């Protein structure tokens, strides 16, 4: 008689080392000692469809049993999981880690607990261990089989194809078909057999680890990912389902999400008998009630769902485990339940800080014989069952290397995760998925998912260096078009490409247009022309070569050759490292850019003709920004490289083949940024003073040494005629107030100046009866002003107080008083002030096309029209938050989408027909605009759409991917939200640039 096979743990079957650690314990600690008392046997059904028996004391808390399961699995990131069972009321609940087991499980001999995923993170890249991702993949297979994870047919076929790839390896017609005939992963699998096989055919060369990663990447995009529905009714007795996710509370009608309440909006969750209550924070802009009430089947149902909500909130929102409340002396009120275990942040920090060696586990080949049980057949019924411990094998327990030898061993680093997408984790900030576009093969609930980075089945290659999702007709790609990469690194590289194109065009404003002006103009000193040529020409040549190299790499990455057989084209860090090191050789030119700016200022002061010619150049379409901004572009570009490399290093695991080059490039560019930090701060301030001098009439020495610009914007000044709109300019020594002139140049005439030394400030809304008003008390006069909103008032008061403190630290009154002729002009009446005209500010009728002596859409004029303000830190952040790329634009009342090349810079969107155009067709200043997601009532049934609106002006924009959608939202928000003093100080004291 043969000896019985020795029983192995799940971790041993997966090839993991013994006792790597337990997630719920601090590093180096041991599990708590087993309490004394009678031992009981508890059966746990694992995710790989096996059962294990654990001997625990009946007095032991649930944490002891859970730690034993994690130890058995050698699982480090165990906090994402839990033990699920049916209590005596036949309700599915999670094992409480703090309560004794005997108080939760009344009949342990007849009870089977399930080891399941409890917390579903928004991004699988947050799962740092391959074993953890493997267990999550098993959970996805279980959810597909039991109907928890519902999706359209295309998504289901794609998911199953990745499961099959991980279990039997590369596609073989006979083997794959036979495997699917005897293993059922979804209820209607037979009808999708051909579609699954077609998807599986495209996964050639994909390792099991990559298949798990792709499976989770697809699954996390599905609306029902990680969702467990809890039946409820609203006040109108409508049947609904409640669920909880990392973002907050979700409301479903059937399997369709109809509402979401973000954690940031939820003030309190509670239940009273059968009623589940959600108390929201007050929101004047929302029509939603402060307290929402849902009726559930019983009090126990309410409490179960409430507990899950408490745990989800704590796990994803808190930095550390909440401390237990002190026990009341006399009587208790409410539940004492609290979350127990690490938060997600603690788990990630723990794994990163620990010294665990990540060794890829090997997987044995799956038996696809006719006698092999299907995944669905292996699904247990939670509840009473036979008392005899048993052990079952399933395809999931025999996760394999695909009919080939395992490709990773102890000496081989894990393979590169093939895909990752940016995710903010906020429902309100996420793109709405289209329900009408999900019927095509290769779509994941309406989103196209790349299968391999190679050519399509028909042999056609994608067009090089064009947007993969936005074609010339401005429509979403169809099924017969080529697949494209979905790795987040690809989109970071794509952003490098698009912004480098814009940067090179900006350099040409200096190397072509400006140099041509200097060569033709005799009034320009030879020293200025030689400085420009000597410092900008080498930079232009370098970046032109760099752009070509990036274009070639992206062309390969998008599948234009057979380089995908090697995979070395799916890297960008090596190119960045090589060129950053080359750019370091040009650091001497970067150091001299400030001298060029100073020399140009001296030359313009010496020659009135040269100053006029420079202004004429600024009025040309190619010079869509102030000339001085282009002069500082090379310094700003270093910061962009640093930001891109930071995102790349954050995305890559430490074992990625591109990580070392990316990190080295980041270190080099960070060093260059640190060296130029002081120069950059001074030059940004100097450039802004020069720009403001062009907008003001009546002052001579605005750009004096030691003067710092702080904020500009609109305030209403209280006078004998009432409140009059005035433009205020705040510096570190003086506050100017002006009115808009009636001249063709639309410059602002200075009416008065208030020295800050000795000034005091006081809120005076009650005194004058004017909302958001405050009084400035100077040594010679006092002024009452009112802001457009409470937030604007707070920003002004905070910055003025800061400026007063700075003036007092500078040893008394300013040594550089402004030379100007003052006096209120009585000829200017409010009725004569020009009102905002969208013709001057946006669309194809932009003021760029109006040949006037002065630009009409500068930041100062936009602030005047939009009645808002901007601080110096906003300007500093604006040069860092720049973006370029293809977008589809749609007006409020139009039907079609227009494809445009869009550049975001200087608080504005500039629109071009293609990236090759030298000048923009139109512009849209964004100060005062709001950026949101379109509502259902607006009938924008497209993916990745954001909405810009100001008063009656509404624009819709579609981006090409989730990553680009998030990036556009991020940079546009930076232009629509003004910063305050704390960010100024953080920038000057701790910001690396």
Short mmCIF file of N, CA, C and O in Angstrom, two decimals, residues 101-192:
data_model
loop_
_atom_site.label_atom_id
_atom_site.label_comp_id
_atom_site.label_asym_id
_atom_site.label_seq_id
_atom_site.Cartn_x
_atom_site.Cartn_y
_atom_site.Cartn_z
N UNK A 101 -13.10 33.21 19.39
CA UNK A 101 -13.67 32.42 18.31
C UNK A 101 -14.95 31.73 18.75
O UNK A 101 -15.94 31.66 18.01
N UNK A 102 -14.96 31.22 19.99
CA UNK A 102 -16.10 30.46 20.47
C UNK A 102 -17.36 31.31 20.53
O UNK A 102 -18.49 30.79 20.45
N UNK A 103 -17.22 32.64 20.69
CA UNK A 103 -18.38 33.51 20.74
C UNK A 103 -18.91 33.83 19.35
O UNK A 103 -20.02 34.36 19.22
N UNK A 104 -18.14 33.51 18.33
CA UNK A 104 -18.57 33.78 16.97
C UNK A 104 -18.99 32.52 16.23
O UNK A 104 -19.95 32.53 15.45
N UNK A 105 -18.30 31.41 16.50
CA UNK A 105 -18.59 30.14 15.82
C UNK A 105 -19.12 29.17 16.87
O UNK A 105 -18.36 28.65 17.69
N UNK A 106 -20.40 28.94 16.84
CA UNK A 106 -21.03 28.11 17.88
C UNK A 106 -20.83 26.61 17.63
O UNK A 106 -20.78 25.82 18.56
N UNK A 107 -20.72 26.20 16.38
CA UNK A 107 -20.56 24.78 16.05
C UNK A 107 -19.34 24.63 15.14
O UNK A 107 -19.47 24.44 13.92
N UNK A 108 -18.13 24.70 15.70
CA UNK A 108 -16.93 24.69 14.86
C UNK A 108 -16.76 23.41 14.07
O UNK A 108 -16.18 23.43 12.98
N UNK A 109 -17.25 22.29 14.56
CA UNK A 109 -17.08 21.02 13.84
C UNK A 109 -17.85 21.03 12.52
O UNK A 109 -17.46 20.37 11.56
N UNK A 110 -18.95 21.76 12.47
CA UNK A 110 -19.78 21.78 11.27
C UNK A 110 -19.62 23.06 10.45
O UNK A 110 -20.41 23.33 9.57
N UNK A 111 -18.63 23.85 10.79
CA UNK A 111 -18.46 25.15 10.15
C UNK A 111 -17.23 25.16 9.25
O UNK A 111 -16.20 24.60 9.61
N UNK A 112 -17.37 25.75 8.09
CA UNK A 112 -16.24 25.95 7.18
C UNK A 112 -16.07 27.45 6.97
O UNK A 112 -17.00 28.13 6.53
N UNK A 113 -14.90 27.96 7.28
CA UNK A 113 -14.59 29.36 7.03
C UNK A 113 -13.92 29.48 5.67
O UNK A 113 -13.20 28.57 5.26
N UNK A 114 -14.17 30.58 5.01
CA UNK A 114 -13.53 30.82 3.70
C UNK A 114 -12.49 31.93 3.84
O UNK A 114 -12.78 33.00 4.37
N UNK A 115 -11.29 31.64 3.36
CA UNK A 115 -10.24 32.66 3.28
C UNK A 115 -10.47 33.44 1.98
O UNK A 115 -10.35 32.90 0.89
N UNK A 116 -10.83 34.72 2.09
CA UNK A 116 -11.25 35.52 0.94
C UNK A 116 -10.57 36.89 0.97
O UNK A 116 -10.09 37.35 2.01
N UNK A 117 -10.59 37.55 -0.19
CA UNK A 117 -10.15 38.95 -0.26
C UNK A 117 -11.22 39.81 0.40
O UNK A 117 -12.40 39.71 0.07
N UNK A 118 -10.81 40.65 1.32
CA UNK A 118 -11.75 41.50 2.05
C UNK A 118 -11.71 42.94 1.55
O UNK A 118 -12.75 43.59 1.41
N UNK A 119 -10.52 43.44 1.28
CA UNK A 119 -10.35 44.83 0.83
C UNK A 119 -9.76 44.82 -0.58
O UNK A 119 -8.67 44.27 -0.80
N UNK A 120 -10.46 45.45 -1.51
CA UNK A 120 -10.03 45.50 -2.90
C UNK A 120 -9.42 46.87 -3.18
O UNK A 120 -10.15 47.87 -3.23
N UNK A 121 -8.10 46.95 -3.36
CA UNK A 121 -7.48 48.26 -3.62
C UNK A 121 -7.80 48.73 -5.03
O UNK A 121 -8.14 47.94 -5.91
N UNK A 122 -7.68 50.04 -5.28
CA UNK A 122 -8.03 50.57 -6.62
C UNK A 122 -7.03 50.21 -7.70
O UNK A 122 -7.34 50.27 -8.87
N UNK A 123 -5.82 49.84 -7.31
CA UNK A 123 -4.77 49.58 -8.29
C UNK A 123 -3.98 48.37 -7.84
O UNK A 123 -3.47 48.34 -6.71
N UNK A 124 -3.87 47.37 -8.71
CA UNK A 124 -3.14 46.17 -8.34
C UNK A 124 -1.67 46.43 -8.16
O UNK A 124 -0.96 45.61 -7.57
N UNK A 125 -1.15 47.55 -8.66
CA UNK A 125 0.26 47.89 -8.45
C UNK A 125 0.55 48.14 -6.97
O UNK A 125 1.71 48.10 -6.55
N UNK A 126 -0.50 48.39 -6.18
CA UNK A 126 -0.31 48.57 -4.75
C UNK A 126 -0.06 47.24 -4.04
O UNK A 126 0.34 47.23 -2.88
N UNK A 127 -0.31 46.13 -4.72
CA UNK A 127 0.00 44.81 -4.18
C UNK A 127 1.45 44.51 -4.55
O UNK A 127 1.77 44.29 -5.72
N UNK A 128 2.33 44.48 -3.58
CA UNK A 128 3.77 44.44 -3.85
C UNK A 128 4.29 43.03 -4.02
O UNK A 128 5.37 42.85 -4.59
N UNK A 129 3.58 42.00 -3.51
CA UNK A 129 4.05 40.63 -3.58
C UNK A 129 3.34 39.88 -4.69
O UNK A 129 2.13 40.00 -4.87
N UNK A 130 4.10 39.05 -5.42
CA UNK A 130 3.50 38.25 -6.48
C UNK A 130 2.51 37.24 -5.92
O UNK A 130 1.47 36.96 -6.53
N UNK A 131 2.81 36.71 -4.73
CA UNK A 131 1.89 35.76 -4.09
C UNK A 131 0.55 36.43 -3.81
O UNK A 131 -0.51 35.83 -4.00
N UNK A 132 0.58 37.70 -3.37
CA UNK A 132 -0.66 38.41 -3.10
C UNK A 132 -1.47 38.61 -4.37
O UNK A 132 -2.69 38.41 -4.39
N UNK A 133 -0.80 38.98 -5.45
CA UNK A 133 -1.51 39.16 -6.72
C UNK A 133 -2.07 37.83 -7.22
O UNK A 133 -3.15 37.80 -7.82
N UNK A 134 -1.35 36.74 -6.98
CA UNK A 134 -1.85 35.42 -7.36
C UNK A 134 -3.13 35.09 -6.61
O UNK A 134 -4.12 34.60 -7.18
N UNK A 135 -3.16 35.37 -5.31
CA UNK A 135 -4.36 35.10 -4.52
C UNK A 135 -5.52 36.00 -4.96
O UNK A 135 -6.67 35.57 -4.98
N UNK A 136 -5.22 37.24 -5.31
CA UNK A 136 -6.26 38.12 -5.84
C UNK A 136 -6.80 37.58 -7.16
O UNK A 136 -8.01 37.66 -7.42
N UNK A 137 -5.91 37.03 -7.99
CA UNK A 137 -6.36 36.44 -9.25
C UNK A 137 -7.30 35.26 -8.98
O UNK A 137 -8.30 35.08 -9.69
N UNK A 138 -7.00 34.46 -7.96
CA UNK A 138 -7.90 33.37 -7.59
C UNK A 138 -9.25 33.90 -7.13
O UNK A 138 -10.30 33.30 -7.42
N UNK A 139 -9.24 35.03 -6.43
CA UNK A 139 -10.50 35.63 -6.00
C UNK A 139 -11.32 36.10 -7.19
O UNK A 139 -12.55 35.94 -7.22
N UNK A 140 -10.66 36.67 -8.19
CA UNK A 140 -11.36 37.10 -9.40
C UNK A 140 -11.99 35.89 -10.09
O UNK A 140 -13.14 35.95 -10.57
N UNK A 141 -11.27 34.77 -10.15
CA UNK A 141 -11.82 33.57 -10.77
C UNK A 141 -13.06 33.08 -10.00
O UNK A 141 -14.05 32.68 -10.59
N UNK A 142 -12.98 33.14 -8.70
CA UNK A 142 -14.12 32.73 -7.88
C UNK A 142 -15.31 33.66 -8.12
O UNK A 142 -16.45 33.21 -8.29
N UNK A 143 -15.07 34.97 -8.14
CA UNK A 143 -16.14 35.93 -8.35
C UNK A 143 -16.78 35.78 -9.72
O UNK A 143 -18.00 35.95 -9.88
N UNK A 144 -15.98 35.47 -10.73
CA UNK A 144 -16.53 35.22 -12.05
C UNK A 144 -17.43 34.00 -12.05
O UNK A 144 -18.52 33.99 -12.63
N UNK A 145 -16.98 32.95 -11.37
CA UNK A 145 -17.72 31.70 -11.39
C UNK A 145 -19.04 31.79 -10.64
O UNK A 145 -20.05 31.23 -11.08
N UNK A 146 -19.04 32.51 -9.53
CA UNK A 146 -20.26 32.57 -8.72
C UNK A 146 -21.15 33.74 -9.08
O UNK A 146 -22.20 33.94 -8.45
N UNK A 147 -20.76 34.56 -10.04
CA UNK A 147 -21.62 35.64 -10.51
C UNK A 147 -21.48 36.95 -9.79
O UNK A 147 -22.25 37.88 -10.05
N UNK A 148 -20.52 37.08 -8.88
CA UNK A 148 -20.31 38.36 -8.20
C UNK A 148 -19.76 39.41 -9.16
O UNK A 148 -20.12 40.59 -9.10
N UNK A 149 -18.86 38.99 -10.05
CA UNK A 149 -18.21 39.91 -10.96
C UNK A 149 -18.89 39.83 -12.33
O UNK A 149 -18.55 39.00 -13.17
N UNK A 150 -19.89 40.67 -12.53
CA UNK A 150 -20.62 40.67 -13.79
C UNK A 150 -19.96 41.64 -14.76
O UNK A 150 -19.45 42.69 -14.35
N UNK A 151 -19.99 41.30 -16.04
CA UNK A 151 -19.39 42.15 -17.06
C UNK A 151 -19.95 41.73 -18.42
O UNK A 151 -20.68 40.73 -18.53
N UNK A 152 -19.61 42.48 -19.45
CA UNK A 152 -20.09 42.12 -20.78
C UNK A 152 -19.29 40.94 -21.33
O UNK A 152 -18.28 40.52 -20.75
N UNK A 153 -19.72 40.43 -22.47
CA UNK A 153 -19.11 39.23 -23.02
C UNK A 153 -17.65 39.43 -23.40
O UNK A 153 -16.81 38.55 -23.20
N UNK A 154 -17.34 40.59 -23.95
CA UNK A 154 -15.95 40.85 -24.36
C UNK A 154 -15.02 40.85 -23.16
O UNK A 154 -13.92 40.29 -23.21
N UNK A 155 -15.46 41.49 -22.08
CA UNK A 155 -14.63 41.53 -20.88
C UNK A 155 -14.49 40.13 -20.29
O UNK A 155 -13.40 39.73 -19.85
N UNK A 156 -15.59 39.38 -20.26
CA UNK A 156 -15.55 38.02 -19.71
C UNK A 156 -14.59 37.15 -20.51
O UNK A 156 -13.79 36.39 -19.93
N UNK A 157 -14.65 37.23 -21.84
CA UNK A 157 -13.76 36.43 -22.67
C UNK A 157 -12.30 36.81 -22.44
O UNK A 157 -11.42 35.94 -22.38
N UNK A 158 -12.03 38.11 -22.29
CA UNK A 158 -10.67 38.56 -22.06
C UNK A 158 -10.15 38.08 -20.71
O UNK A 158 -8.99 37.65 -20.58
N UNK A 159 -11.00 38.14 -19.70
CA UNK A 159 -10.60 37.67 -18.37
C UNK A 159 -10.28 36.18 -18.39
O UNK A 159 -9.25 35.74 -17.87
N UNK A 160 -11.17 35.40 -18.98
CA UNK A 160 -10.95 33.96 -19.01
C UNK A 160 -9.70 33.62 -19.82
O UNK A 160 -8.96 32.69 -19.47
N UNK A 161 -9.44 34.35 -20.89
CA UNK A 161 -8.26 34.05 -21.70
C UNK A 161 -6.98 34.24 -20.90
O UNK A 161 -6.02 33.47 -21.06
N UNK A 162 -6.93 35.24 -20.02
CA UNK A 162 -5.76 35.42 -19.16
C UNK A 162 -5.67 34.30 -18.12
O UNK A 162 -4.55 33.87 -17.77
N UNK A 163 -6.79 33.83 -17.63
CA UNK A 163 -6.78 32.71 -16.68
C UNK A 163 -6.21 31.47 -17.37
O UNK A 163 -5.36 30.76 -16.81
N UNK A 164 -6.68 31.20 -18.58
CA UNK A 164 -6.20 30.03 -19.31
C UNK A 164 -4.72 30.17 -19.63
O UNK A 164 -3.95 29.21 -19.52
N UNK A 165 -4.28 31.34 -20.00
CA UNK A 165 -2.86 31.56 -20.29
C UNK A 165 -2.01 31.26 -19.06
O UNK A 165 -0.93 30.67 -19.16
N UNK A 166 -2.48 31.64 -17.90
CA UNK A 166 -1.70 31.40 -16.68
C UNK A 166 -1.69 29.93 -16.30
O UNK A 166 -0.76 29.47 -15.63
N UNK A 167 -2.71 29.18 -16.71
CA UNK A 167 -2.82 27.79 -16.28
C UNK A 167 -2.20 26.80 -17.25
O UNK A 167 -1.62 25.79 -16.82
N UNK A 168 -2.30 27.04 -18.56
CA UNK A 168 -1.74 26.08 -19.51
C UNK A 168 -0.69 26.69 -20.42
O UNK A 168 -0.07 25.99 -21.21
N UNK A 169 -0.47 27.99 -20.35
CA UNK A 169 0.57 28.61 -21.14
C UNK A 169 0.09 29.08 -22.49
O UNK A 169 -1.08 29.37 -22.70
N UNK A 170 1.03 29.12 -23.45
CA UNK A 170 0.75 29.68 -24.77
C UNK A 170 -0.33 28.89 -25.51
O UNK A 170 -0.54 27.70 -25.26
N UNK A 171 -0.96 29.57 -26.43
CA UNK A 171 -2.10 29.01 -27.15
C UNK A 171 -1.72 27.80 -27.99
O UNK A 171 -0.72 27.81 -28.71
N UNK A 172 -2.50 26.76 -27.85
CA UNK A 172 -2.47 25.58 -28.72
C UNK A 172 -3.92 25.20 -28.98
O UNK A 172 -4.68 24.97 -28.04
N UNK A 173 -4.31 25.18 -30.23
CA UNK A 173 -5.72 25.01 -30.59
C UNK A 173 -6.37 23.85 -29.87
O UNK A 173 -7.42 23.98 -29.23
N UNK A 174 -5.75 22.67 -29.94
CA UNK A 174 -6.37 21.46 -29.37
C UNK A 174 -6.35 21.53 -27.85
O UNK A 174 -7.37 21.30 -27.18
N UNK A 175 -5.18 21.84 -27.29
CA UNK A 175 -5.05 21.85 -25.82
C UNK A 175 -5.95 22.92 -25.19
O UNK A 175 -6.62 22.66 -24.19
N UNK A 176 -5.97 24.11 -25.79
CA UNK A 176 -6.77 25.19 -25.21
C UNK A 176 -8.26 24.89 -25.28
O UNK A 176 -9.00 25.10 -24.31
N UNK A 177 -8.70 24.38 -26.42
CA UNK A 177 -10.12 24.05 -26.54
C UNK A 177 -10.52 22.95 -25.57
O UNK A 177 -11.57 23.01 -24.93
N UNK A 178 -9.66 21.91 -25.44
CA UNK A 178 -9.98 20.82 -24.52
C UNK A 178 -10.01 21.32 -23.07
O UNK A 178 -10.86 20.93 -22.28
N UNK A 179 -9.08 22.19 -22.74
CA UNK A 179 -9.03 22.73 -21.38
C UNK A 179 -10.30 23.50 -21.05
O UNK A 179 -10.85 23.37 -19.95
N UNK A 180 -10.80 24.28 -22.00
CA UNK A 180 -12.02 25.06 -21.76
C UNK A 180 -13.26 24.18 -21.74
O UNK A 180 -14.26 24.54 -21.11
N UNK A 181 -13.22 23.06 -22.43
CA UNK A 181 -14.37 22.15 -22.40
C UNK A 181 -14.54 21.49 -21.04
O UNK A 181 -15.66 21.21 -20.62
N UNK A 182 -13.45 21.25 -20.35
CA UNK A 182 -13.51 20.53 -19.08
C UNK A 182 -13.33 21.44 -17.87
O UNK A 182 -13.35 20.96 -16.74
N UNK A 183 -13.13 22.74 -18.08
CA UNK A 183 -12.97 23.67 -16.97
C UNK A 183 -13.86 24.89 -17.23
O UNK A 183 -13.63 25.62 -18.20
N UNK A 184 -14.84 25.08 -16.39
CA UNK A 184 -15.80 26.16 -16.56
C UNK A 184 -15.44 27.32 -15.63
O UNK A 184 -15.39 27.14 -14.42
N UNK A 185 -15.21 28.47 -16.21
CA UNK A 185 -14.84 29.64 -15.43
C UNK A 185 -15.97 30.66 -15.32
O UNK A 185 -15.97 31.47 -14.39
N UNK A 186 -16.88 30.64 -16.28
CA UNK A 186 -18.04 31.54 -16.26
C UNK A 186 -19.27 30.73 -16.65
O UNK A 186 -19.17 29.70 -17.32
N UNK A 187 -20.44 31.17 -16.23
CA UNK A 187 -21.66 30.38 -16.48
C UNK A 187 -21.92 30.11 -17.96
O UNK A 187 -22.25 29.00 -18.34
N UNK A 188 -21.79 31.09 -18.83
CA UNK A 188 -22.10 30.93 -20.26
C UNK A 188 -20.82 30.80 -21.08
O UNK A 188 -20.64 31.46 -22.10
N UNK A 189 -19.93 29.94 -20.63
CA UNK A 189 -18.62 29.85 -21.26
C UNK A 189 -18.68 29.26 -22.67
O UNK A 189 -17.94 29.68 -23.55
N UNK A 190 -19.56 28.28 -22.89
CA UNK A 190 -19.61 27.61 -24.20
C UNK A 190 -19.92 28.59 -25.32
O UNK A 190 -19.37 28.48 -26.43
N UNK A 191 -20.79 29.54 -25.06
CA UNK A 191 -21.16 30.50 -26.10
C UNK A 191 -20.01 31.44 -26.45
O UNK A 191 -19.98 32.02 -27.54
N UNK A 192 -19.05 31.59 -25.53
CA UNK A 192 -17.93 32.50 -25.76
C UNK A 192 -16.64 31.76 -26.07
O UNK A 192 -15.55 32.36 -26.04
#
